Coordinates of C-alpha atoms and ligand atoms in Angstrom, one line a residue:
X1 CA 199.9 179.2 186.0
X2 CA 196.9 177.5 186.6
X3 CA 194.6 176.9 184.1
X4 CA 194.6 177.8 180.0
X5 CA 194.8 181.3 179.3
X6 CA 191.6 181.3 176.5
X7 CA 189.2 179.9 179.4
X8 CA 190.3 182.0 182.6
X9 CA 189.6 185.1 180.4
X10 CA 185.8 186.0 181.5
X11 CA 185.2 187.7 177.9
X12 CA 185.7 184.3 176.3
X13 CA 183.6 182.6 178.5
X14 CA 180.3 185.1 177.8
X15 CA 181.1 184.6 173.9
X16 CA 180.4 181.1 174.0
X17 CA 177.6 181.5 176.5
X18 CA 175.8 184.2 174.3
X19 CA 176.8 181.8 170.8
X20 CA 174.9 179.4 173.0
X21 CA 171.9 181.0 173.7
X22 CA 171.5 182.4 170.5
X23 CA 172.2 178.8 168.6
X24 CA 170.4 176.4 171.2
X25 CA 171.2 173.7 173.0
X26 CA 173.7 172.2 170.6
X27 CA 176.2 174.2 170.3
X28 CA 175.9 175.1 174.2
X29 CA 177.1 171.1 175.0
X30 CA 179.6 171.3 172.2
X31 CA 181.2 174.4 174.0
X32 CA 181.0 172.2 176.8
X33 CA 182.7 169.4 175.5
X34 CA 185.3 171.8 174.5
X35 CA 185.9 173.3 178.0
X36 CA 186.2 170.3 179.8
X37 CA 188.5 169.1 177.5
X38 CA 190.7 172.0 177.2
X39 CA 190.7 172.0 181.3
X40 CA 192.4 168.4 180.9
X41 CA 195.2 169.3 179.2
X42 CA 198.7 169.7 180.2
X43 CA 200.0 173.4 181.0
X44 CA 202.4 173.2 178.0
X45 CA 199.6 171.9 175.4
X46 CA 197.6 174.8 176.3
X47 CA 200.3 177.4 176.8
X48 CA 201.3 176.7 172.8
X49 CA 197.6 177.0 172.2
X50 CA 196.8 180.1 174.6
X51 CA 199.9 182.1 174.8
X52 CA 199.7 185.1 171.8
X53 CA 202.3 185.2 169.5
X54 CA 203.6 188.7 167.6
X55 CA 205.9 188.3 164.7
X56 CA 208.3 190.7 163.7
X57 CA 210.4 190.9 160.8
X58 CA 213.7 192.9 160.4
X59 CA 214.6 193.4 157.0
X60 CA 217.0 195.7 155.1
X61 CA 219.5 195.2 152.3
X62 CA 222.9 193.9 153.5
X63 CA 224.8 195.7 156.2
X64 CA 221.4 198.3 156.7
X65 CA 222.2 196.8 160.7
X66 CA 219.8 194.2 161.0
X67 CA 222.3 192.3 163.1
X68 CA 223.1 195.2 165.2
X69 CA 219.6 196.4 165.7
X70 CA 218.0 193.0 167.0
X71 CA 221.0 192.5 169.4
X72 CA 220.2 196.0 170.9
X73 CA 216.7 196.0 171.3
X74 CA 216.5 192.2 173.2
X75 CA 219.2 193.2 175.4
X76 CA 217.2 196.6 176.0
X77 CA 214.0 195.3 176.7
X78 CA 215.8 192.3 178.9
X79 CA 217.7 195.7 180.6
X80 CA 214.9 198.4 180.0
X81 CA 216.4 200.9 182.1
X82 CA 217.4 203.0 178.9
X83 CA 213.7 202.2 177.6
X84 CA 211.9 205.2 178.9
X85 CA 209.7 206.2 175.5
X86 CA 208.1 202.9 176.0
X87 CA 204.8 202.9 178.1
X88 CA 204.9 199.6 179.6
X89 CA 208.7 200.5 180.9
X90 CA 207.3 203.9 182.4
X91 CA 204.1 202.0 183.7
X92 CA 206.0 199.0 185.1
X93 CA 203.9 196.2 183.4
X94 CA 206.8 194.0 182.6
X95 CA 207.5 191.5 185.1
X96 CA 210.0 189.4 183.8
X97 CA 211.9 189.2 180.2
X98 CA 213.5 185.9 178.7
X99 CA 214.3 183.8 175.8
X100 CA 212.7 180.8 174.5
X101 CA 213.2 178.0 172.1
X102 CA 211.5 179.5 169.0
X103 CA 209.0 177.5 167.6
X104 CA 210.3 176.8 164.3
X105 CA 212.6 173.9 164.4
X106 CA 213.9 174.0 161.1
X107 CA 215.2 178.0 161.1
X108 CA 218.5 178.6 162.3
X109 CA 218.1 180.4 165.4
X110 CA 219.3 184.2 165.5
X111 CA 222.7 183.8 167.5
X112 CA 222.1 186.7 169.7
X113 CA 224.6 185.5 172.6
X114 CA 227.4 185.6 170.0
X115 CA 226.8 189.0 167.9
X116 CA 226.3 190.8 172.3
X117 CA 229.6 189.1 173.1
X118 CA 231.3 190.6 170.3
X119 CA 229.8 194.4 171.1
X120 CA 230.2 193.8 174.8
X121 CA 233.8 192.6 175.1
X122 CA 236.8 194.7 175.8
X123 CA 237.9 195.5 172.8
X124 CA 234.3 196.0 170.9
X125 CA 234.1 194.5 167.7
X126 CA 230.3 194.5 165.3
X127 CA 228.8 191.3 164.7
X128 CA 230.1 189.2 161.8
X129 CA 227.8 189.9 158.6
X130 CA 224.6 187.4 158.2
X131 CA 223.5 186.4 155.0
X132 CA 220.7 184.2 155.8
X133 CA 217.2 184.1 157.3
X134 CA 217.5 183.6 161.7
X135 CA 214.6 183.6 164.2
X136 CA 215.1 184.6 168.1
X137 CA 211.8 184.1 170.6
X138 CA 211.8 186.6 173.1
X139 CA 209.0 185.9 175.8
X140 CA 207.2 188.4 178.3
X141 CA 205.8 187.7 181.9
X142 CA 203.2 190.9 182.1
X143 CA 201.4 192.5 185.2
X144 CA 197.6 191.7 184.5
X145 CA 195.6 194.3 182.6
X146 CA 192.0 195.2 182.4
X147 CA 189.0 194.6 184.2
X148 CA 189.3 190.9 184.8
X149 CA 193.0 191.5 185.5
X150 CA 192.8 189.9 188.8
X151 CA 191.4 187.1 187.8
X152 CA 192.9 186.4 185.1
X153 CA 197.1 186.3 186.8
X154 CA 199.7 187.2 184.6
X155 CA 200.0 187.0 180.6
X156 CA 202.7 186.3 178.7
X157 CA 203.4 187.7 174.9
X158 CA 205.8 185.8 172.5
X159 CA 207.8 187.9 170.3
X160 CA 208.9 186.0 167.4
X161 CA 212.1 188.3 165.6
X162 CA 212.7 186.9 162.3
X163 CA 215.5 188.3 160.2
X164 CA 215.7 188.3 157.3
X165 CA 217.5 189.7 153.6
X166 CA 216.2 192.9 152.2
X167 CA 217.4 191.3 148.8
X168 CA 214.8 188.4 149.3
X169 CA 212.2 191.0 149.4
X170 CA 213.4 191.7 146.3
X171 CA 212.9 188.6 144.5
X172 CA 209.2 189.1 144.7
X173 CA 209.4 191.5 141.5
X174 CA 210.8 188.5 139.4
X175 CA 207.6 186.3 140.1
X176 CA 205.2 188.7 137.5
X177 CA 208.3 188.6 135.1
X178 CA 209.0 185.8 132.8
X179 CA 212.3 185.0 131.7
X180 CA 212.2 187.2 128.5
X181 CA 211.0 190.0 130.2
X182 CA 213.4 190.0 133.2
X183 CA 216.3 189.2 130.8
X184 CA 215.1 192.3 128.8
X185 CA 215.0 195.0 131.8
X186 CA 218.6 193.5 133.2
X187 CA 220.3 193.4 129.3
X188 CA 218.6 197.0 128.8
X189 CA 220.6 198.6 132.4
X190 CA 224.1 196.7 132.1
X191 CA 225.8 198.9 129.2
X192 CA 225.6 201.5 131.9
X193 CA 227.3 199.9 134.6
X194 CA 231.2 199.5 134.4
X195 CA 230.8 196.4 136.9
X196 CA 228.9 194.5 134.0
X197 CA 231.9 194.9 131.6
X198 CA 233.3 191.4 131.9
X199 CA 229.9 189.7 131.8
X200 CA 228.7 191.6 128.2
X201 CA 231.9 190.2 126.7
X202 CA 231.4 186.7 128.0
X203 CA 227.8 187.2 126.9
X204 CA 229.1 188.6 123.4
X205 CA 230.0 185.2 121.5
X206 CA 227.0 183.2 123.2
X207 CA 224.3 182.3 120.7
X208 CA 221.5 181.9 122.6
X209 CA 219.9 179.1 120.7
X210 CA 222.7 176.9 120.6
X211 CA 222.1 173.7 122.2
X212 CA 222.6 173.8 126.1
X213 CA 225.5 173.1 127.1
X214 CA 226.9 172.9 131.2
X215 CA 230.0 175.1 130.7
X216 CA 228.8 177.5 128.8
X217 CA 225.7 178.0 131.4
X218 CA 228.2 178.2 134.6
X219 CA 230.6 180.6 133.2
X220 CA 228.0 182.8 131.9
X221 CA 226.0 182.6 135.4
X222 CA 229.5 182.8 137.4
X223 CA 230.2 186.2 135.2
X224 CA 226.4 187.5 136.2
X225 CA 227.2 186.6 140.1
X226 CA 229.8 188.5 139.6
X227 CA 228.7 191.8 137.8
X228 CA 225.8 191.2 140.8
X229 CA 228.1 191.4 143.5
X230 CA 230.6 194.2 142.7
X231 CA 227.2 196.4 141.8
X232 CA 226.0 195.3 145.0
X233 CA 229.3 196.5 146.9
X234 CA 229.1 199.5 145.0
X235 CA 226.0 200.7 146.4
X236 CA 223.7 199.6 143.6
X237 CA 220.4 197.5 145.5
X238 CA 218.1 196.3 142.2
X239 CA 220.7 193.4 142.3
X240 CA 218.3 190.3 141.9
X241 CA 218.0 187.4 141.7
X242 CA 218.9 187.9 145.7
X243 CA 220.2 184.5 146.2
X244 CA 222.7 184.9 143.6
X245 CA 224.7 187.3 146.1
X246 CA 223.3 185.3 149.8
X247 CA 223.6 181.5 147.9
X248 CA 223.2 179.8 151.5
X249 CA 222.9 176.2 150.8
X250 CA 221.8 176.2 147.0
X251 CA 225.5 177.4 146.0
X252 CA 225.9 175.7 142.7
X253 CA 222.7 174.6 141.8
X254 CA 221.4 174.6 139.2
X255 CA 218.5 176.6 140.8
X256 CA 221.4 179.3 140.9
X257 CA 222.9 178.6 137.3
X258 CA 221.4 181.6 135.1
X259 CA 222.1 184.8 133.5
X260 CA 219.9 186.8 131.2
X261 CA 219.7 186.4 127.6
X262 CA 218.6 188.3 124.6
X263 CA 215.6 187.2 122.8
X264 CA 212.2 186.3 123.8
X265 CA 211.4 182.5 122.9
X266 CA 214.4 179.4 122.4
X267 CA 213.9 176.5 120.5
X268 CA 214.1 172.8 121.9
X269 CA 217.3 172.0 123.7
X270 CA 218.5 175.5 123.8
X271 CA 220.7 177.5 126.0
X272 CA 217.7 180.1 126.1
X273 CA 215.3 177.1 126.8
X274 CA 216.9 176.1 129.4
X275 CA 218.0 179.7 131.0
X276 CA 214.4 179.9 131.1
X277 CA 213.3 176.7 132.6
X278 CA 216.4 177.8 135.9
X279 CA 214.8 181.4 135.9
X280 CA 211.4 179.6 136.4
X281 CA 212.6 176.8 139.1
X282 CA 213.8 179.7 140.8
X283 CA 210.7 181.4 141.0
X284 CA 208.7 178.2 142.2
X285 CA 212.0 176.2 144.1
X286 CA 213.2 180.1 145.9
X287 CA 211.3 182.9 146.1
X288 CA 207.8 180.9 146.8
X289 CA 208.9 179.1 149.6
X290 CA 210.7 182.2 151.2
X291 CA 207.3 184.0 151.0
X292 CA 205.2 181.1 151.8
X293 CA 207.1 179.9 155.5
X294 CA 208.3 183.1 156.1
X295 CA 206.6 186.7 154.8
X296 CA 203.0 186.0 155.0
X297 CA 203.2 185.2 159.0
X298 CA 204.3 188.5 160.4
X299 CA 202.1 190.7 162.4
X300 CA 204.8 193.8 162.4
X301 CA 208.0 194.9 159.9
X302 CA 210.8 196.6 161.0
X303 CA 212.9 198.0 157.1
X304 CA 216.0 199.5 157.9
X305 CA 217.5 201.8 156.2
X306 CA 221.4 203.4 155.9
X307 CA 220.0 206.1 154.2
X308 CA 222.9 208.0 155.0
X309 CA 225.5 205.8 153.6
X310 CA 223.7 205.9 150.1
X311 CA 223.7 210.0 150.5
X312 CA 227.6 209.1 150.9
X313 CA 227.9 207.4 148.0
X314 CA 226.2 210.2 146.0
X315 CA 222.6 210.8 143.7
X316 CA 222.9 207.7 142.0
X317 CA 223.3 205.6 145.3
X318 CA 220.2 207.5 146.7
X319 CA 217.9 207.2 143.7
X320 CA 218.8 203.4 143.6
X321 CA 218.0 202.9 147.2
X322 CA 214.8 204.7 147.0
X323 CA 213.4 202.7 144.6
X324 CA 214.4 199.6 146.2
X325 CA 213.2 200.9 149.3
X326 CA 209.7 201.7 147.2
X327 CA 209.9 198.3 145.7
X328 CA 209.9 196.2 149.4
X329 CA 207.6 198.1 150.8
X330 CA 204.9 197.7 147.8
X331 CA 205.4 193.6 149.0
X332 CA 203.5 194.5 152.3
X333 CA 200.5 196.1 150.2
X334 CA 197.9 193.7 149.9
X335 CA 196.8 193.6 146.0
X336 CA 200.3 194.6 144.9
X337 CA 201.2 191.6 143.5
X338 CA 198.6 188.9 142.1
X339 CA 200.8 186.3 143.5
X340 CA 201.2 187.4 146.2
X341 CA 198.2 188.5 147.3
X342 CA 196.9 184.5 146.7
X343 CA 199.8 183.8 149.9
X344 CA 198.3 186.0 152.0
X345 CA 194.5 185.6 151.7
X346 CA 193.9 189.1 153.2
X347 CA 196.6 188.5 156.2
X348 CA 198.3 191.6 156.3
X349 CA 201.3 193.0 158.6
X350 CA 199.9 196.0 160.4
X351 CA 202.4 197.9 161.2
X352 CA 205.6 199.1 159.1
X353 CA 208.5 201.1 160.5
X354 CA 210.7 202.3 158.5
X355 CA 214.1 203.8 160.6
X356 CA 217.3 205.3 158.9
X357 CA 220.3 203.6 160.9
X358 CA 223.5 204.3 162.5
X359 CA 221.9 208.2 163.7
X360 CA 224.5 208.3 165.5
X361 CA 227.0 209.6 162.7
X362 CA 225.3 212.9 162.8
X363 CA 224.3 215.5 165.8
X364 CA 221.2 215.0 167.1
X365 CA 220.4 218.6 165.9
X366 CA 220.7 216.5 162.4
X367 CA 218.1 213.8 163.5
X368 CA 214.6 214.9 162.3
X369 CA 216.4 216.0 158.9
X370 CA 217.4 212.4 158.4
X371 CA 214.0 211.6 159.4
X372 CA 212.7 213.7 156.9
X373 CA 214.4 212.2 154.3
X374 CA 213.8 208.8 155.1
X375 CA 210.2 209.3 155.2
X376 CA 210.2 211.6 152.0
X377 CA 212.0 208.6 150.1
X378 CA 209.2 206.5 151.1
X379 CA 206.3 208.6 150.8
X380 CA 204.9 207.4 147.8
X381 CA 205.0 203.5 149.0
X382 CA 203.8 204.3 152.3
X383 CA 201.0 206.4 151.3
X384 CA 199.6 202.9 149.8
X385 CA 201.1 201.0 152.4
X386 CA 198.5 203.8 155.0
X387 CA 195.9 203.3 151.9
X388 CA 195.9 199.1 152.6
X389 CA 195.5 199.8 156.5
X390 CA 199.0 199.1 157.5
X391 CA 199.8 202.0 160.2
X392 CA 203.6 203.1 159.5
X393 CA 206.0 205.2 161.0
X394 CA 209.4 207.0 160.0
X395 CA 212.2 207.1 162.4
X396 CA 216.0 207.9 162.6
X397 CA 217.6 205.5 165.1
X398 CA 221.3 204.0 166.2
X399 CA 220.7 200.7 168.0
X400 CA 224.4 201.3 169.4
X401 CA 225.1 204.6 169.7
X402 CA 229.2 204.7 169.2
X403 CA 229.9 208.0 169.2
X404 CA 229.3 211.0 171.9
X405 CA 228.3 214.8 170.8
X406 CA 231.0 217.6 170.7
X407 CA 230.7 221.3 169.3
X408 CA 233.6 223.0 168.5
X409 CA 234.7 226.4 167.7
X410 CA 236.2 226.4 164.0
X411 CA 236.8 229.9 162.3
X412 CA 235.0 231.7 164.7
X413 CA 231.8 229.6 164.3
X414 CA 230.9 226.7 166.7
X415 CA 230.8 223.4 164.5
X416 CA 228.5 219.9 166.1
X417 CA 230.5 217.3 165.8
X418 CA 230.2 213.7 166.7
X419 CA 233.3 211.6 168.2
X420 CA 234.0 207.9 168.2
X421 CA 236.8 205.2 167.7
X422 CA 237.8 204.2 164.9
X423 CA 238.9 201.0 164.3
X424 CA 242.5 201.5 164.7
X425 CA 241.9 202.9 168.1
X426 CA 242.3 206.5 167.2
X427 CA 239.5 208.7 168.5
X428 CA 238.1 211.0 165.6
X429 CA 235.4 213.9 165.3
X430 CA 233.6 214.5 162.6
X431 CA 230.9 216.7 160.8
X432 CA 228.9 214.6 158.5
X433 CA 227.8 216.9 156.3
X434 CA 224.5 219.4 156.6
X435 CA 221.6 217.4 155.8
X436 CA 219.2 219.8 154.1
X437 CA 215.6 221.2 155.4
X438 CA 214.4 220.0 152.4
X439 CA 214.5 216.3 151.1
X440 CA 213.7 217.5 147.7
X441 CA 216.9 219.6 147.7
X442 CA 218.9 215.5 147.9
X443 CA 215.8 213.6 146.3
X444 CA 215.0 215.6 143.3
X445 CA 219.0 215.8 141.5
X446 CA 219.1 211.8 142.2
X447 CA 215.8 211.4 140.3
X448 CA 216.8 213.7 137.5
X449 CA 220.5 211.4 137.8
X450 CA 222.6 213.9 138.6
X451 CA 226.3 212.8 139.6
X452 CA 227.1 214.4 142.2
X453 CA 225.7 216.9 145.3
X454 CA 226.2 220.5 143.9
X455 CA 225.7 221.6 147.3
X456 CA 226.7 219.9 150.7
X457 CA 229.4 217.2 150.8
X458 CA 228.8 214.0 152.6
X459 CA 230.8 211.8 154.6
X460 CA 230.6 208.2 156.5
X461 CA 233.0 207.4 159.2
X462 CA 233.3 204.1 160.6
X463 CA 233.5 203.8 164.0
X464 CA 234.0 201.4 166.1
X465 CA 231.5 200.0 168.7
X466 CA 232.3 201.9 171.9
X467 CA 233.8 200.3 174.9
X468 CA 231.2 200.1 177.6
X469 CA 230.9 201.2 181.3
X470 CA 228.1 198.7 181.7
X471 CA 225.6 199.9 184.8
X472 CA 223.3 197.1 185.8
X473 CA 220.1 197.3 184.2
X474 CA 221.0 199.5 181.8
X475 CA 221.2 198.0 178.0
X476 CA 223.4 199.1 175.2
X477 CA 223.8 203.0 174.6
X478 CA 221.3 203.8 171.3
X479 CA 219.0 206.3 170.0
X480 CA 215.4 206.4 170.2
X481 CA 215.6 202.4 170.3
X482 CA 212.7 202.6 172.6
X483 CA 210.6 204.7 170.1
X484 CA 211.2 201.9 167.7
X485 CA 210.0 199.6 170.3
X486 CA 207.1 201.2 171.2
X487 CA 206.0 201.7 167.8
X488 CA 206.4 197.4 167.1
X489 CA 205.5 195.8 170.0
X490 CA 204.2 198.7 173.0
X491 CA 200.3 198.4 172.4
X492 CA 200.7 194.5 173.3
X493 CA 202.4 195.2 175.9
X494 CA 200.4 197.3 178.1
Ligands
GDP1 N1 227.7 203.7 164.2 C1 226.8 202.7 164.1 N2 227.1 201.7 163.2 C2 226.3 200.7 163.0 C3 225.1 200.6 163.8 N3 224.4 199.5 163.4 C4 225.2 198.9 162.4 N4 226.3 199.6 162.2 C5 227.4 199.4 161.2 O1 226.8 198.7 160.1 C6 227.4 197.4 159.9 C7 226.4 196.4 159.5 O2 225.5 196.1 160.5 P1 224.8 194.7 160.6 O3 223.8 194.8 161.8 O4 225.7 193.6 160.6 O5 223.9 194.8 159.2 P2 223.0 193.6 158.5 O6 223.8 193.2 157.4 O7 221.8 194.4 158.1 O8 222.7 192.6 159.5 C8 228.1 197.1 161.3 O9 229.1 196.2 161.1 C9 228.5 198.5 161.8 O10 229.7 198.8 161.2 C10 224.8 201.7 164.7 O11 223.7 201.7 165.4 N5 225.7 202.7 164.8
MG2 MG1 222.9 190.6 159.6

C-alpha cells in the first residue's frame, strides 16, 4: 500500500480538476495544498481517513440469535467455501479476510473467539446469552474493480457489526410519551396479564401524591422489573422501559427506579413528581445516548426474528411479536419519530433485512412458508420502510444449521422430518408443525386474539448445536447465510 486510497483513485482526481476549472485559480491551489499534504501523511493516518467503512447492526429481542448469527457469518466469510449465493465468493474478489481493532474504544468488543469456541468444541454448547451492546470489525483485502482497477491496487472494506438489544429499539416509543401518558397505556394492559398480579397489589395502597419516599419508590420499581421480566419470559415483547430487563451498569439507579402511576400531574415533593422526573432522566440519561452513539451511524440492519418460537407459544405470542416487530422497524423510517428524525438529519440505513431464525427446525420444503410469514408480519412497516428508500428483504435463515432432513413413512404417508441432538445427547426427529400457504390463516386469529391455533399444532424443539466434521475452508453448516450476506454487505464487495 502505497499511497492514500482517495488520491490514487483517477475519478477523484478529475473532480477536483473540473471543481477547479470551473471555480478559478483559487480553489485549484487549495486542491493542491490538499494533495500534497495528504501525500505526506503516514499510511495509517490516511488508511483511517481513506479506507470505507459499512456499519451493520444486528438487532432482535432477546434470544432471536443475534449471538449465533454474527458468530456464523464472520467465520463464513473468513471460510467462504459454504458462501456460494454471494457474488464476490463465486467471482473470487476476496483476497484476504481478517479482524481488526474496532474503532470505538469505549464499546465492549463482540467476543466472537469465545461464543465459536463454545459451538466448535467437542461437545457443542450455544453461546452464553448477551444482554448488552458489542461491536466486532471485520476487514476485507479485495481484488481491484473497475476501470482504474490496475491502477488503483487493492481495496479494503471495513465492516463494523454492532449488536445490539431489540428491546432498546424499543425504548424509542417512550421518547413522544410523557410520563402520564406512558403510565396510562402500561396501567391500562396490566389487569390482563397474570404476571402483573403482584405489582397491582403493591401498587394498590400507594397514593401517588404522598411525599416521595426511597422505599416506597424501590419496591414499587423492583415489583414492575419483575412483572417486566416474567412477561418477557413468557413471550410478551412491548416490555419497556428495555433496560429495566438488560440493566448493564445502571442496575440500581435511580435512572432505573420507576414504575407507572395513575394520574396525570403530582404536586411538589410527590411520589408521582418524582416517578416523573426518573421516567424523564431516562429518556434524556438512556434512550438518547443509545440512539445518538449507536443507531444513527449504520449503513445496513440486520432484525432477527424467531418467528417460529412465537407461533409456538400460540396467537397471542405472534400478535405481540408482530407489533413489536412493526414498532422497531418504524425507528429506521425517517420522519417516524420527531425526535428522532432531529438524530439523524436525513442519514438513513439503506438496507433492512428482516430473517426468521433457527430455519432449521422445519424442512426446507417449509422454508418459503416461514418466509412468507415473516414478511406478511412486516408488511405494513416495510412498505414505509420501501416508501422512505430503505431497500428491504425477507428471509428465512439458520446461521447454524443443527439438525439434518429425514422423511419418514408414518401411516402409510411419508412425513419430513428434521433430526438433531438434544441436549441430553439423545438424537430426536421431529415435525414442526405445517406452516400454512397462507399467513393470514396464523396472522388474522392472533389479531382478532384468539387463544389458540384451531388448526395446525406447533412445536419448538431445542437442539443442540451439532458436533462438527470441520473441512478446511468450510465455515459452520447454516441456511441461506450467504443470501443474508449478500443482501448486507455483497454490492460493496464486488
Ligand atoms: N437450531 C438453531 N438454534 C439457534 C440458532 N440460532 C440461535 N439458536 C438458539 O437460540 C438461542 C439464542 O441465540 P442467541 O444467538 O444467543 O440469541 P440473542 O439473545 O439474540 O443473541 C441459542 O442459545 C440457540 O438455542 C440456529 O441457527 N439454529
Ligand atoms: Mg446475544
Amino acid at each position: 500500500m502505497g499511497k492514500p486510497y482517495g488520491l490514487q483513485n483517477p475519478r477523484h482526481r478529475a473532480y477536483s480538476v473540473r471543481n477547479a476549472n470551473r471555480s478559478g485559480p483559487l480553489i485549484n491551489s487549495i486542491t493542491g495544498r490538499i494533495a500534497q499534504s495528504l501525500e505526506s501523511m503516514s499510511d495509517t493516518v490516511s488508511e483511517a481517513f481513506f479506507e470505507p467503512v459499512l456499519r451493520v447492526g444486528v438487532t432482535g429481542l432477546s434470544r432471536a440469535g443475534k449471538t449465533v448469527f454474527i458468530t456464523a457469518l464472520v467465520h463464513n466469510l473468513m471460510e467462504p467455501g459454504r458462501m456460494q449465493r454471494m457474488r464476490a465468493v463465486q467471482t473470487g474478489v476476496i483476497k484476504g479476510v481478517y479482524l481488526q481493532p474496532q474503532p470505538d474504544m469505549t464499546l465492549p468488543r463482540f467476543d466472537y473467539e469465545n461464543h465459536l469456541a463454545a459451538l466448535t468444541s467437542d461437545s457443542p454448547r450455544w453461546p452464553d446469552g448477551t444482554r448488552a451492546v458489542s461491536e466486532l470489525r471485520l476487514s476485507f483485502r479485495l481484488s481491484p474493480t473497475g476501470l482504474f482497477g490496475s491502477l488503483t491496487g487493492p481495496r479494503k472494506l471495513h465492516i463494523d457489526i454492532v449488536d445490539y438489544p431489540g428491546e432498546w429499539i424499543l425504548d424509542l416509543a417512550l421518547m413522544g410519551k410523557s410520563y402520564a401518558e406512558w403510565s396510562a397505556e402500561v396501567l391500562a394492559r396490566l389487569p390482563h396479564r397474570p404476571q402483573a398480579a403482584e405489582f397491582l397489589a403493591a401498587l394498590d395502597p400507594v397514593d401517588p401524591q404522598a411525599k416521595h419516599d426511597e422505599p416506597t419508590a424501590q419496591g414499587l420499581a423492583r415489583a414492575f422489573t419483575a412483572y417486566l421480566t416474567q412477561a418477557r419470559a413468557d413471550g410478551w415483547s412491548d416490555c419497556t422501559p428495555g433496560r429495566f430487563l438488560l440493566p448493564g451498569d445502571l442496575a440500581g439507579s435511580p435512572v432505573l427506579t420507576f414504575a407507572p402511576l395513575p394520574g396525570t400531574e403530582g404536586t411538589r415533593g410527590s411520589l408521582w413528581r418524582e416517578m416523573s422526573r426518573r421516567f424523564e432522566a431516562y429518556k434524556s440519561k438512556v434512550i438518547r445516548p443509545f440512539f445518538e452513539t449507536h443507531f444513527t451511524r449504520l449503513d445496513r440492519q440486520v432484525v432477527l426474528i424467531d418467528v417460529l418460537e412465537a407461533v409456538h407459544r400460540g396467537p397471542a405470542a405472534l400478535e405481540d411479536q408482530r407489533r413489536a416487530m412493526a414498532e422497531v422497524l418504524a425507528a429506521f423510517r425517517p420522519g417516524a419519530n420527531g425526535f428522532f428524525s432531529s438524530l439523524l438529519r436525513g442519514k438513513r440505513v439503506e438496507k433492512i433485512l428482516f430473517a426468521a431464525t433457527k430455519a432449521d427446525h422445519l424442512h426446507h420444503t417449509q422454508h418459503a412458508k416461514l418466509t412468507a410469514l415473516a414478511e406478511a408480519m412486516l408488511r405494513d412497516a416495510r412498505d414505509r420502510a420501501h416508501f422512505s428508500g430503505a431497500e428491504t428483504k425477507a428471509l428465512s435463515i439458520a446461521a447454524l444449521r443443527a439438525t439434518v432432513e429425514e422423511t419418514r413413512m408414518h401411516k402409510g404417508s411419508e412425513v419430513d422430518l428434521v433430526r438433531g441432538q438434544l441436549s441430553d445427547g439423545r438424537q430426536a426427529a421431529v415435525n414442526a408443525g405445517d406452516l400454512p400457504e397462507d399467513p393470514s390463516r396464523l396472522l388474522a386469529p392472533a389479531r382478532e386474539g384468539a387463544e389458540r391455533w384451531l388448526q395446525g399444532d406447533y412445536g419448538v424443539m431445542h437442539f443442540a448445536p451439532p458436533v462438527l466434521n470441520r473441512t478446511p475452508g468450510q465455515g459452520l453448516p447454516h441456511i441461506r447465510l450467504d443470501a443474508a450476506a449478500e443482501f448486507l454487505i455483497g454490492d460493496r464487495l464486488i
